[in-house]
Short mmCIF file of C-alpha atoms in Angstrom, two decimals:
data_model
loop_
_atom_site.label_atom_id
_atom_site.label_comp_id
_atom_site.label_asym_id
_atom_site.label_seq_id
_atom_site.Cartn_x
_atom_site.Cartn_y
_atom_site.Cartn_z
CA MET Q 1 -73.84 -38.72 -18.14
CA ASN Q 2 -71.75 -41.29 -19.66
CA LYS Q 3 -68.14 -42.10 -17.96
CA SER Q 4 -66.31 -40.29 -20.95
CA ASP Q 5 -68.15 -36.95 -20.46
CA LEU Q 6 -67.82 -37.38 -16.67
CA ARG Q 7 -64.25 -37.88 -16.92
CA ARG Q 8 -63.89 -34.79 -18.92
CA LYS Q 9 -65.86 -32.72 -16.35
CA VAL Q 10 -63.58 -34.22 -13.56
CA ALA Q 11 -60.37 -33.12 -15.48
CA GLU Q 12 -61.42 -29.42 -15.09
CA LEU Q 13 -60.33 -29.42 -11.51
CA PHE Q 14 -56.62 -30.59 -12.22
CA ILE Q 15 -53.43 -28.46 -12.81
CA VAL Q 16 -50.62 -29.98 -14.42
CA ARG Q 17 -46.99 -28.58 -14.48
CA ALA Q 18 -45.57 -27.49 -17.75
CA SER Q 19 -42.44 -25.50 -18.86
CA GLY Q 20 -42.90 -21.68 -19.81
CA PHE Q 21 -40.38 -22.61 -22.73
CA ASN Q 22 -41.96 -23.44 -26.07
CA LEU Q 23 -39.64 -26.57 -26.78
CA ASP Q 24 -39.53 -29.88 -24.96
CA SER Q 25 -35.67 -29.72 -25.20
CA GLN Q 26 -35.56 -26.31 -23.18
CA ARG Q 27 -37.54 -27.86 -20.14
CA LEU Q 28 -35.54 -26.97 -16.82
CA TYR Q 29 -37.06 -29.93 -15.04
CA PRO Q 30 -38.28 -32.56 -17.42
CA HIS Q 31 -39.27 -35.04 -14.54
CA LEU Q 32 -41.79 -32.47 -13.27
CA GLU Q 33 -42.87 -30.89 -16.71
CA THR Q 34 -45.02 -32.82 -19.05
CA SER Q 35 -44.04 -32.86 -23.02
CA ASN Q 36 -46.18 -30.67 -25.37
CA GLN Q 37 -47.52 -33.98 -26.78
CA ASN Q 38 -48.68 -35.13 -23.48
CA LEU Q 39 -49.53 -31.45 -22.34
CA LYS Q 40 -51.93 -31.03 -25.75
CA ARG Q 41 -53.69 -34.58 -24.85
CA LEU Q 42 -54.31 -33.63 -21.43
CA LEU Q 43 -55.89 -30.12 -22.27
CA GLU Q 44 -57.90 -31.56 -25.00
CA ALA Q 45 -59.15 -34.17 -22.56
CA GLY Q 46 -60.49 -31.35 -20.29
CA VAL Q 47 -57.58 -30.55 -17.95
CA GLY Q 48 -58.52 -27.28 -16.70
CA GLY Q 49 -55.23 -25.35 -15.59
CA VAL Q 50 -51.55 -25.06 -16.13
CA ILE Q 51 -48.79 -24.26 -13.66
CA LEU Q 52 -45.72 -22.57 -15.53
CA MET Q 53 -41.95 -21.96 -14.82
CA GLY Q 54 -39.20 -20.90 -17.11
CA GLY Q 55 -38.66 -18.98 -20.28
CA THR Q 56 -38.88 -15.34 -21.16
CA VAL Q 57 -41.89 -13.25 -20.74
CA LYS Q 58 -42.40 -12.80 -24.54
CA GLU Q 59 -42.24 -16.61 -24.91
CA LEU Q 60 -44.75 -17.41 -22.07
CA GLU Q 61 -47.14 -14.92 -23.81
CA ILE Q 62 -46.94 -17.03 -26.96
CA ARG Q 63 -46.87 -20.28 -24.62
CA CYS Q 64 -50.19 -19.12 -22.91
CA ASN Q 65 -52.14 -18.36 -26.36
CA THR Q 66 -51.07 -21.77 -27.42
CA LEU Q 67 -52.30 -23.55 -24.33
CA LYS Q 68 -55.83 -21.82 -24.46
CA GLU Q 69 -56.01 -22.86 -28.17
CA TRP Q 70 -55.18 -26.27 -27.21
CA ALA Q 71 -57.91 -26.44 -24.50
CA GLY Q 72 -60.47 -24.63 -26.48
CA LYS Q 73 -61.95 -23.19 -23.23
CA SER Q 74 -61.19 -21.12 -20.28
CA LEU Q 75 -57.86 -22.23 -18.28
CA LEU Q 76 -56.41 -21.36 -14.90
CA LEU Q 77 -52.97 -20.46 -16.12
CA CYS Q 78 -50.78 -19.89 -12.99
CA ALA Q 79 -47.24 -19.47 -11.52
CA ASP Q 80 -45.58 -19.43 -8.05
CA ILE Q 81 -44.73 -15.80 -8.36
CA GLU Q 82 -44.02 -14.50 -4.75
CA GLU Q 83 -41.31 -12.06 -5.74
CA GLY Q 84 -42.36 -10.62 -8.92
CA LEU Q 85 -42.80 -12.05 -12.42
CA GLY Q 86 -38.86 -12.13 -12.79
CA GLN Q 87 -38.64 -14.78 -10.04
CA ARG Q 88 -39.90 -17.31 -12.68
CA PHE Q 89 -39.51 -15.58 -16.11
CA ASN Q 90 -36.78 -13.76 -17.76
CA GLY Q 91 -37.47 -10.11 -18.70
CA GLY Q 92 -40.03 -9.64 -15.67
CA THR Q 93 -39.52 -7.34 -12.81
CA GLN Q 94 -38.29 -9.21 -9.61
CA PHE Q 95 -38.73 -7.57 -6.28
CA VAL Q 96 -36.97 -8.26 -2.89
CA PRO Q 97 -38.25 -11.28 -1.03
CA PRO Q 98 -41.39 -10.36 1.23
CA MET Q 99 -39.22 -10.31 4.46
CA GLY Q 100 -37.46 -7.57 3.28
CA ILE Q 101 -40.79 -5.54 2.91
CA ALA Q 102 -41.51 -6.77 6.40
CA GLN Q 103 -38.19 -4.76 7.55
CA ILE Q 104 -39.60 -1.56 5.82
CA TYR Q 105 -42.60 -2.30 7.60
CA LYS Q 106 -41.00 -2.28 11.21
CA LYS Q 107 -39.55 1.09 10.50
CA ASP Q 108 -42.67 2.66 8.72
CA ASN Q 109 -46.02 0.92 8.70
CA MET Q 110 -47.65 3.04 5.98
CA LEU Q 111 -44.47 2.92 3.80
CA GLY Q 112 -44.47 -0.98 3.98
CA ILE Q 113 -48.17 -1.26 3.23
CA TYR Q 114 -47.87 1.18 0.06
CA ILE Q 115 -44.90 -0.86 -1.21
CA ALA Q 116 -46.51 -4.12 -0.71
CA GLU Q 117 -49.52 -3.17 -2.57
CA LYS Q 118 -47.77 -1.55 -5.43
CA ILE Q 119 -45.65 -4.94 -5.62
CA GLY Q 120 -49.12 -6.53 -5.83
CA TYR Q 121 -50.31 -4.28 -8.46
CA PHE Q 122 -46.95 -4.45 -10.79
CA THR Q 123 -46.58 -8.19 -10.54
CA GLY Q 124 -50.48 -8.61 -11.37
CA LYS Q 125 -50.31 -6.33 -14.27
CA GLU Q 126 -47.33 -7.97 -15.70
CA ALA Q 127 -48.73 -11.50 -15.38
CA LYS Q 128 -51.82 -10.38 -16.84
CA LYS Q 129 -50.00 -8.88 -20.01
CA ILE Q 130 -48.66 -12.29 -20.98
CA GLY Q 131 -51.47 -14.38 -20.30
CA LEU Q 132 -51.32 -15.62 -16.66
CA ASN Q 133 -54.62 -15.18 -14.49
CA TRP Q 134 -53.73 -16.68 -11.26
CA LEU Q 135 -51.05 -15.94 -8.88
CA LEU Q 136 -50.31 -18.56 -6.31
CA ALA Q 137 -49.36 -15.50 -3.63
CA PRO Q 138 -49.11 -14.14 -1.05
CA VAL Q 139 -47.64 -16.44 1.34
CA CYS Q 140 -49.49 -16.00 4.54
CA ASP Q 141 -47.38 -18.11 6.66
CA ILE Q 142 -45.82 -16.27 9.83
CA ASN Q 143 -42.02 -17.12 10.01
CA ASN Q 144 -42.12 -17.81 13.64
CA ASN Q 145 -39.39 -20.56 13.45
CA LEU Q 146 -35.71 -19.58 12.64
CA ASN Q 147 -34.93 -23.15 11.52
CA ASN Q 148 -37.51 -23.21 9.01
CA PRO Q 149 -35.89 -24.27 5.65
CA VAL Q 150 -38.53 -23.54 3.16
CA ILE Q 151 -40.54 -20.54 4.19
CA ASN Q 152 -38.24 -17.95 5.87
CA LEU Q 153 -37.70 -15.04 3.44
CA ARG Q 154 -40.89 -15.85 1.65
CA ALA Q 155 -43.04 -14.78 4.50
CA TRP Q 156 -44.18 -11.22 4.81
CA GLY Q 157 -43.09 -11.10 8.41
CA GLU Q 158 -42.62 -13.12 11.65
CA ASP Q 159 -45.78 -11.85 13.66
CA PRO Q 160 -49.28 -12.09 12.77
CA GLU Q 161 -50.20 -8.26 12.54
CA THR Q 162 -47.30 -7.56 10.25
CA VAL Q 163 -48.10 -10.64 7.85
CA LYS Q 164 -51.80 -9.48 7.99
CA SER Q 165 -51.07 -6.04 6.96
CA LEU Q 166 -48.80 -6.82 4.18
CA THR Q 167 -50.45 -9.44 2.77
CA SER Q 168 -53.72 -7.70 2.67
CA ALA Q 169 -51.98 -4.87 0.81
CA TYR Q 170 -50.61 -7.18 -1.67
CA LYS Q 171 -53.81 -8.81 -2.29
CA ARG Q 172 -55.37 -5.65 -2.99
CA GLY Q 173 -52.73 -4.54 -5.72
CA VAL Q 174 -52.97 -7.80 -7.52
CA SER Q 175 -56.86 -7.66 -7.50
CA ARG Q 176 -56.41 -4.10 -9.12
CA ALA Q 177 -54.82 -5.75 -11.95
CA ASN Q 178 -57.67 -8.09 -12.21
CA VAL Q 179 -55.74 -11.43 -11.56
CA MET Q 180 -56.55 -14.09 -9.21
CA THR Q 181 -54.86 -14.42 -5.92
CA CYS Q 182 -53.90 -17.36 -3.67
CA ALA Q 183 -53.15 -17.29 0.22
CA LYS Q 184 -51.07 -19.91 1.19
CA HIS Q 185 -49.95 -22.35 2.85
CA PHE Q 186 -53.45 -23.06 5.07
CA PRO Q 187 -53.33 -23.30 8.08
CA GLY Q 188 -49.85 -22.22 8.52
CA HIS Q 189 -46.33 -23.59 7.54
CA GLY Q 190 -44.16 -20.95 9.47
CA ASN Q 191 -43.43 -23.03 12.26
CA SER Q 192 -42.01 -26.14 10.77
CA GLU Q 193 -38.49 -27.32 10.49
CA VAL Q 194 -39.10 -29.83 7.75
CA ASP Q 195 -39.47 -28.94 4.01
CA SER Q 196 -42.75 -30.46 2.93
CA HIS Q 197 -41.07 -30.95 -0.54
CA LEU Q 198 -38.92 -33.61 0.96
CA ASP Q 199 -40.84 -34.99 3.98
CA LEU Q 200 -44.14 -34.41 5.98
CA PRO Q 201 -43.75 -31.57 8.54
CA ARG Q 202 -45.39 -32.25 11.90
CA ILE Q 203 -46.62 -29.01 13.86
CA GLU Q 204 -47.81 -29.18 17.41
CA ASN Q 205 -50.71 -26.68 17.27
CA ASP Q 206 -54.07 -27.16 18.18
CA PHE Q 207 -57.14 -25.25 17.00
CA SER Q 208 -56.77 -22.45 19.98
CA LYS Q 209 -53.07 -21.74 19.03
CA LEU Q 210 -53.87 -21.53 15.09
CA LYS Q 211 -56.82 -19.28 15.79
CA SER Q 212 -54.59 -17.11 17.91
CA PHE Q 213 -51.58 -16.84 15.72
CA GLU Q 214 -51.37 -18.51 12.43
CA LEU Q 215 -54.78 -18.08 11.03
CA ILE Q 216 -54.93 -14.06 11.43
CA PRO Q 217 -53.85 -13.48 7.94
CA PHE Q 218 -55.68 -15.97 6.40
CA GLU Q 219 -58.94 -14.99 7.93
CA SER Q 220 -58.28 -11.19 6.97
CA LEU Q 221 -57.90 -12.21 3.39
CA ILE Q 222 -61.12 -14.23 3.62
CA HIS Q 223 -62.98 -11.13 4.57
CA GLN Q 224 -61.35 -9.42 1.83
CA GLY Q 225 -62.49 -11.79 -0.63
CA VAL Q 226 -59.23 -13.78 -1.76
CA ASN Q 227 -60.00 -16.01 -4.57
CA SER Q 228 -58.28 -19.20 -3.46
CA ILE Q 229 -56.72 -20.73 -0.51
CA MET Q 230 -53.56 -23.29 -0.77
CA ILE Q 231 -53.60 -26.25 1.74
CA GLY Q 232 -50.21 -27.18 2.93
CA HIS Q 233 -48.99 -30.52 3.10
CA LEU Q 234 -48.70 -30.34 7.03
CA LEU Q 235 -49.43 -32.84 9.83
CA PHE Q 236 -51.26 -31.25 12.89
CA PRO Q 237 -51.53 -34.44 15.29
CA SER Q 238 -53.52 -32.44 17.94
CA ILE Q 239 -56.27 -31.82 15.36
CA ASP Q 240 -56.09 -34.87 13.06
CA PRO Q 241 -53.66 -37.33 13.79
CA ILE Q 242 -54.06 -39.28 10.90
CA TYR Q 243 -54.26 -37.18 7.72
CA PRO Q 244 -52.04 -34.29 6.71
CA ALA Q 245 -54.07 -30.84 6.34
CA THR Q 246 -54.43 -31.53 2.26
CA LEU Q 247 -56.38 -34.67 3.01
CA SER Q 248 -58.02 -33.73 6.34
CA LYS Q 249 -61.66 -33.03 6.59
CA ARG Q 250 -61.31 -31.61 10.08
CA LEU Q 251 -59.00 -28.89 8.68
CA VAL Q 252 -60.24 -28.20 5.00
CA ASN Q 253 -64.07 -28.74 5.50
CA ASP Q 254 -64.56 -28.20 9.27
CA LEU Q 255 -62.09 -25.62 9.79
CA LEU Q 256 -61.69 -23.73 6.70
CA ARG Q 257 -65.34 -24.17 4.84
CA ILE Q 258 -67.37 -24.27 7.96
CA GLN Q 259 -65.69 -22.09 10.75
CA LEU Q 260 -64.10 -19.56 8.69
CA LYS Q 261 -66.96 -19.68 5.98
CA PHE Q 262 -64.58 -19.61 2.98
CA ASP Q 263 -66.47 -20.50 -0.06
CA GLY Q 264 -63.57 -19.68 -2.75
CA LEU Q 265 -61.51 -22.30 -4.37
CA VAL Q 266 -59.30 -24.49 -2.35
CA VAL Q 267 -56.29 -26.04 -4.08
CA THR Q 268 -53.81 -28.57 -2.77
CA ASP Q 269 -50.17 -27.68 -2.79
CA ALA Q 270 -48.49 -29.70 -5.38
CA LEU Q 271 -49.29 -33.47 -4.94
CA VAL Q 272 -45.94 -34.72 -6.30
CA MET Q 273 -44.28 -33.48 -3.28
CA LYS Q 274 -42.55 -36.21 -1.03
CA SER Q 275 -44.78 -35.31 1.95
CA ILE Q 276 -47.70 -36.85 -0.01
CA SER Q 277 -46.44 -38.95 -2.78
CA ASN Q 278 -44.12 -41.09 -0.40
CA LYS Q 279 -47.56 -42.32 1.05
CA TYR Q 280 -50.20 -42.17 -1.29
CA SER Q 281 -50.58 -43.08 -4.78
CA SER Q 282 -51.84 -40.15 -7.13
CA GLY Q 283 -55.34 -41.58 -7.33
CA ARG Q 284 -55.69 -42.13 -3.53
CA ALA Q 285 -54.28 -38.65 -2.70
CA ALA Q 286 -56.68 -37.05 -5.19
CA LEU Q 287 -59.80 -38.76 -3.87
CA ARG Q 288 -58.96 -38.27 -0.15
CA ALA Q 289 -58.35 -34.54 -0.90
CA PHE Q 290 -61.32 -34.07 -2.89
CA ASP Q 291 -63.42 -35.80 -0.11
CA ALA Q 292 -61.63 -33.50 2.50
CA GLY Q 293 -63.31 -30.48 0.65
CA ILE Q 294 -60.44 -29.47 -1.85
CA ASP Q 295 -61.73 -28.16 -5.30
CA LEU Q 296 -58.55 -27.98 -7.40
CA LEU Q 297 -55.72 -30.74 -7.66
CA LEU Q 298 -52.33 -29.36 -8.45
CA MET Q 299 -49.31 -31.61 -10.04
CA PRO Q 300 -50.32 -34.98 -9.11
CA GLU Q 301 -47.41 -37.25 -9.98
CA ASP Q 302 -49.62 -39.46 -12.26
CA ILE Q 303 -52.32 -37.17 -13.36
CA ASP Q 304 -54.15 -39.77 -15.62
CA ASP Q 305 -54.35 -42.15 -12.43
CA ALA Q 306 -55.74 -39.23 -10.42
CA ILE Q 307 -58.62 -38.19 -12.88
CA ASP Q 308 -59.66 -41.89 -13.35
CA SER Q 309 -59.79 -42.45 -9.63
CA LEU Q 310 -61.78 -39.20 -8.94
CA THR Q 311 -64.05 -40.14 -12.03
CA ASP Q 312 -64.59 -43.76 -10.94
CA ALA Q 313 -65.51 -42.53 -7.23
CA VAL Q 314 -68.19 -40.05 -8.87
CA TYR Q 315 -69.37 -42.70 -11.35
CA SER Q 316 -70.17 -45.22 -8.69
CA GLU Q 317 -71.55 -42.45 -6.56
CA LYS Q 318 -69.15 -42.77 -3.67
CA ILE Q 319 -68.93 -39.06 -4.14
CA SER Q 320 -72.06 -37.19 -5.35
CA LEU Q 321 -72.11 -35.48 -8.77
CA GLU Q 322 -73.56 -32.29 -6.67
CA ARG Q 323 -70.08 -32.33 -4.68
CA LEU Q 324 -68.31 -32.44 -8.01
CA ASN Q 325 -70.46 -29.84 -9.64
CA LYS Q 326 -69.92 -27.50 -6.50
CA SER Q 327 -66.43 -27.30 -7.19
CA ILE Q 328 -66.70 -26.73 -11.05
CA GLU Q 329 -69.14 -23.89 -10.14
CA ARG Q 330 -66.57 -22.16 -7.80
CA ARG Q 331 -63.91 -22.42 -10.42
CA SER Q 332 -66.23 -20.93 -12.98
CA ARG Q 333 -67.25 -18.08 -10.79
CA GLN Q 334 -63.47 -17.01 -10.10
CA ILE Q 335 -62.55 -17.22 -13.56
CA ASN Q 336 -65.60 -14.98 -14.36
CA LEU Q 337 -64.59 -12.65 -11.85
CA ILE Q 338 -61.41 -11.77 -13.68
CA THR Q 339 -62.36 -12.26 -17.41
CA ASN Q 340 -65.28 -9.62 -17.18
CA GLU Q 341 -63.29 -6.68 -18.26
CA ASN Q 342 -62.35 -4.49 -20.90
CA LYS Q 343 -60.34 -6.26 -23.50
CA LEU Q 344 -58.47 -3.26 -24.77
CA GLN Q 345 -54.83 -3.84 -24.88
CA GLU Q 346 -52.21 -1.10 -24.37
CA ASP Q 347 -49.79 -0.55 -26.76
CA ASP Q 348 -46.07 -1.72 -26.64
CA ASP Q 349 -44.79 1.88 -25.79
CA LEU Q 350 -47.22 2.33 -22.85
CA HIS Q 351 -46.24 -1.25 -21.61
CA ASN Q 352 -42.37 -0.67 -21.94
CA LYS Q 353 -42.98 2.52 -19.84
CA PHE Q 354 -44.79 0.54 -17.21
CA LEU Q 355 -42.21 -1.91 -16.84
CA PHE Q 356 -39.35 0.62 -16.50
CA GLU Q 357 -41.49 2.18 -13.82
CA ALA Q 358 -41.60 -1.24 -12.12
CA SER Q 359 -37.79 -1.85 -12.44
CA GLN Q 360 -37.15 1.67 -10.86
CA PHE Q 361 -39.51 0.98 -8.29
CA SER Q 362 -37.79 -2.49 -7.67
CA LYS Q 363 -34.55 -0.90 -7.34
CA SER Q 364 -35.71 1.85 -4.85
CA ILE Q 365 -37.18 -0.91 -2.37
CA ILE Q 366 -33.82 -2.64 -2.41
CA LYS Q 367 -32.13 0.48 -0.76
CA LYS Q 368 -35.02 1.04 1.64
CA SER Q 369 -34.96 -2.42 2.86
CA ILE Q 370 -30.99 -2.73 3.64
CA TYR Q 371 -30.14 -2.25 7.24
CA VAL Q 372 -26.93 -0.66 7.67
CA ARG Q 373 -25.12 -0.97 11.23
CA GLU Q 374 -22.26 1.00 10.44
CA SER Q 375 -20.80 2.52 7.35
CA VAL Q 376 -17.11 2.62 6.82
CA ILE Q 377 -15.24 2.91 3.77
CA LYS Q 378 -11.68 2.92 3.37
CA LYS Q 379 -8.61 1.61 1.44
CA VAL Q 380 -7.57 -1.77 2.34
CA ASN Q 381 -4.45 -3.94 1.77
CA ASP Q 382 -4.06 -5.70 -1.50
CA LYS Q 383 -4.10 -8.98 0.16
CA ASP Q 384 -7.59 -8.47 1.67
CA ILE Q 385 -10.37 -10.64 0.49
CA ASN Q 386 -13.92 -10.25 -0.26
CA LEU Q 387 -15.46 -13.69 0.44
CA ILE Q 388 -18.92 -14.25 -1.01
CA GLN Q 389 -21.10 -17.25 -0.69
CA VAL Q 390 -24.00 -17.76 -2.87
CA ASP Q 391 -26.34 -20.67 -2.94
CA ASN Q 392 -27.12 -19.98 -6.92
CA PHE Q 393 -24.56 -19.01 -9.20
CA ASP Q 394 -27.21 -17.11 -11.17
CA GLN Q 395 -26.97 -14.56 -8.52
CA LEU Q 396 -23.59 -13.38 -9.96
CA SER Q 397 -24.81 -13.46 -13.56
CA ASN Q 398 -24.05 -9.63 -13.52
CA LYS Q 399 -20.40 -8.66 -12.63
CA PHE Q 400 -21.61 -5.04 -11.89
CA ILE Q 401 -23.61 -5.86 -8.82
CA PRO Q 402 -22.60 -3.84 -5.72
CA ALA Q 403 -21.29 -7.02 -3.78
CA LEU Q 404 -18.62 -7.19 -6.26
CA ILE Q 405 -17.84 -3.89 -7.48
CA LEU Q 406 -17.83 -1.85 -4.09
CA PRO Q 407 -15.39 -3.94 -2.63
CA GLU Q 408 -13.21 -3.86 -5.72
CA GLU Q 409 -13.25 -0.17 -5.32
CA VAL Q 410 -11.66 0.04 -2.15
CA GLY Q 411 -9.22 -2.74 -2.70
CA PHE Q 412 -10.64 -6.23 -2.02
CA LYS Q 413 -9.92 -9.11 -4.39
CA ASN Q 414 -13.19 -11.14 -4.90
CA LEU Q 415 -13.43 -14.71 -3.89
CA ILE Q 416 -16.85 -16.50 -4.77
CA ILE Q 417 -17.88 -19.77 -2.89
CA HIS Q 418 -20.89 -21.57 -4.62
CA PRO Q 419 -22.30 -25.26 -4.51
CA LEU Q 420 -20.30 -25.99 -8.06
CA GLY Q 421 -17.04 -24.68 -6.81
CA ILE Q 422 -13.99 -25.78 -4.56
CA SER Q 423 -15.18 -26.11 -0.90
CA PRO Q 424 -13.28 -23.41 1.40
CA TRP Q 425 -13.77 -25.85 4.21
CA LYS Q 426 -11.17 -27.73 5.87
CA LYS Q 427 -11.73 -31.67 5.52
CA ASN Q 428 -13.30 -33.28 8.51
CA LYS Q 429 -13.61 -29.85 10.25
CA ASN Q 430 -17.02 -28.23 9.22
CA ASN Q 431 -16.81 -25.10 11.24
CA SER Q 432 -12.85 -24.33 10.17
CA LEU Q 433 -12.30 -22.36 6.83
CA ALA Q 434 -9.27 -23.44 5.00
CA LEU Q 435 -7.42 -20.20 5.45
CA ASP Q 436 -4.44 -21.56 3.44
CA LYS Q 437 -6.62 -21.46 0.40
CA ILE Q 438 -7.82 -18.02 0.96
CA GLY Q 439 -4.76 -16.24 1.92
CA ASN Q 440 -3.54 -14.27 4.79
CA GLY Q 441 -5.15 -10.95 4.57
CA LYS Q 442 -8.33 -9.52 6.23
CA ILE Q 443 -11.82 -11.25 5.08
CA LEU Q 444 -14.89 -9.33 4.20
CA ILE Q 445 -17.67 -11.93 4.32
CA GLN Q 446 -20.89 -11.60 2.41
CA LEU Q 447 -23.56 -14.33 2.73
CA PHE Q 448 -26.13 -14.52 0.14
CA VAL Q 449 -27.91 -17.74 1.32
CA ARG Q 450 -31.57 -18.41 2.09
CA GLY Q 451 -33.86 -21.22 2.66
CA LYS Q 452 -35.93 -22.45 -0.26
CA PRO Q 453 -37.66 -25.41 -1.41
CA PHE Q 454 -35.76 -28.64 -1.86
CA ILE Q 455 -32.71 -27.19 0.23
CA GLY Q 456 -33.54 -29.43 3.30
CA LEU Q 457 -30.74 -29.64 5.67
CA ASP Q 458 -28.31 -27.68 3.56
CA TYR Q 459 -30.15 -24.58 4.94
CA ASN Q 460 -28.28 -25.05 8.36
CA ASN Q 461 -25.48 -22.33 8.30
CA GLN Q 462 -24.15 -22.96 11.63
CA HIS Q 463 -20.64 -23.72 10.20
CA TRP Q 464 -20.50 -19.96 9.05
CA ILE Q 465 -21.62 -18.53 12.47
CA GLU Q 466 -18.50 -20.63 14.03
CA ALA Q 467 -16.45 -19.43 11.43
CA ILE Q 468 -16.97 -16.03 11.71
CA LYS Q 469 -16.67 -16.26 15.41
CA ASN Q 470 -13.20 -17.90 14.87
CA LEU Q 471 -12.30 -14.90 12.37
CA GLU Q 472 -13.17 -12.52 14.94
CA ILE Q 473 -11.09 -14.03 17.62
CA GLU Q 474 -8.02 -14.32 14.95
CA ASN Q 475 -8.71 -10.65 14.23
CA ARG Q 476 -9.09 -11.67 10.38
CA LEU Q 477 -12.38 -9.96 9.78
#
């Protein structure tokens, strides 16, 4: 095989990040999302997958068709959809975070499982309709560390059995829609206090601890035929003191492939993340990950360098052609599982009816997931303040949300705190609210904050805990 043909073959195993919007000028993250010109070049050169974010569902349907035309072959078209299609694409259904379903499961196991499976089905069917064939979900991490800045609400629970039951149900739902699933972030990101987007988490678990706790949901999904598993950028020094899991033969080949007998696709988490890119070049990271047993390489910082490095290694026989073919065969096998189906498309009326049903189901889940300690509705003083903290101003794009209108109905005045606004805190006193800015009435506090990628140390909300204690003492709550 000549080197040009070999490079094209290697490129099949790479996934590039792109915007769901059709125009370059609309890209939300241009430093991460390649331009259309470069995207077309990469797909024509054999790159085998695209991870998408942004845009409307209608735009994405057009976008997916365009990408397939550029590639001229089967593509893996995926997105980080953990909470419904609307989490990433406007017009899709968005569901409560998985931890909300875990709260329902605590009260009613069967209801929680039913809801998780139905969320999986709705999400998978919506994704399939617009051209996606691979959901990078479910999150199988067990959120057993309260200081975890990046998993927390994304997890399906805080104990192995809850996470196992709910992720298994979710996977069944997605599979019914004939879309690929991905269990992540192997071997478990729940016990970290560092966001792997920003730095490399260090987790002091050995094999026996993983086996008795973190691996339980992953093993369950392996037995149920999950299509793929994503490896987390996590250092387990008791298992491999040198390499993070993504680059570790001990964790990918020895544990996942041999001990757990997983023969589906293994994919890296995004290689552009600082936990990898701070220490490894794109070429070196791709080479090391593939040598560890990875099949698919997601979002290297320099995709051409990564493809060239792996091509050179195979061409020089440092990595065997047989090893390359094995990963390509796994990719083809999983794609074939979801493409062997009846091609009949439902008409727009049926699809709109389906979307309405999904939306109504989503609203019903919200009510079921809320825990009310005490319900008191009474008129308040006109100086009383409804103080709302949000970490994303888009959360308040609809002025009719209950967090605003219900307090207004009993007399509260709304005051919204967000990252782009004026700080409510006293200077040099992080735990004290500047009450002179707020007024001298009673205060209703609503906090809509959550851990999420890239938030880092800003996830620490200890200042709010202290502020609430102080307001209690002053009888201001």
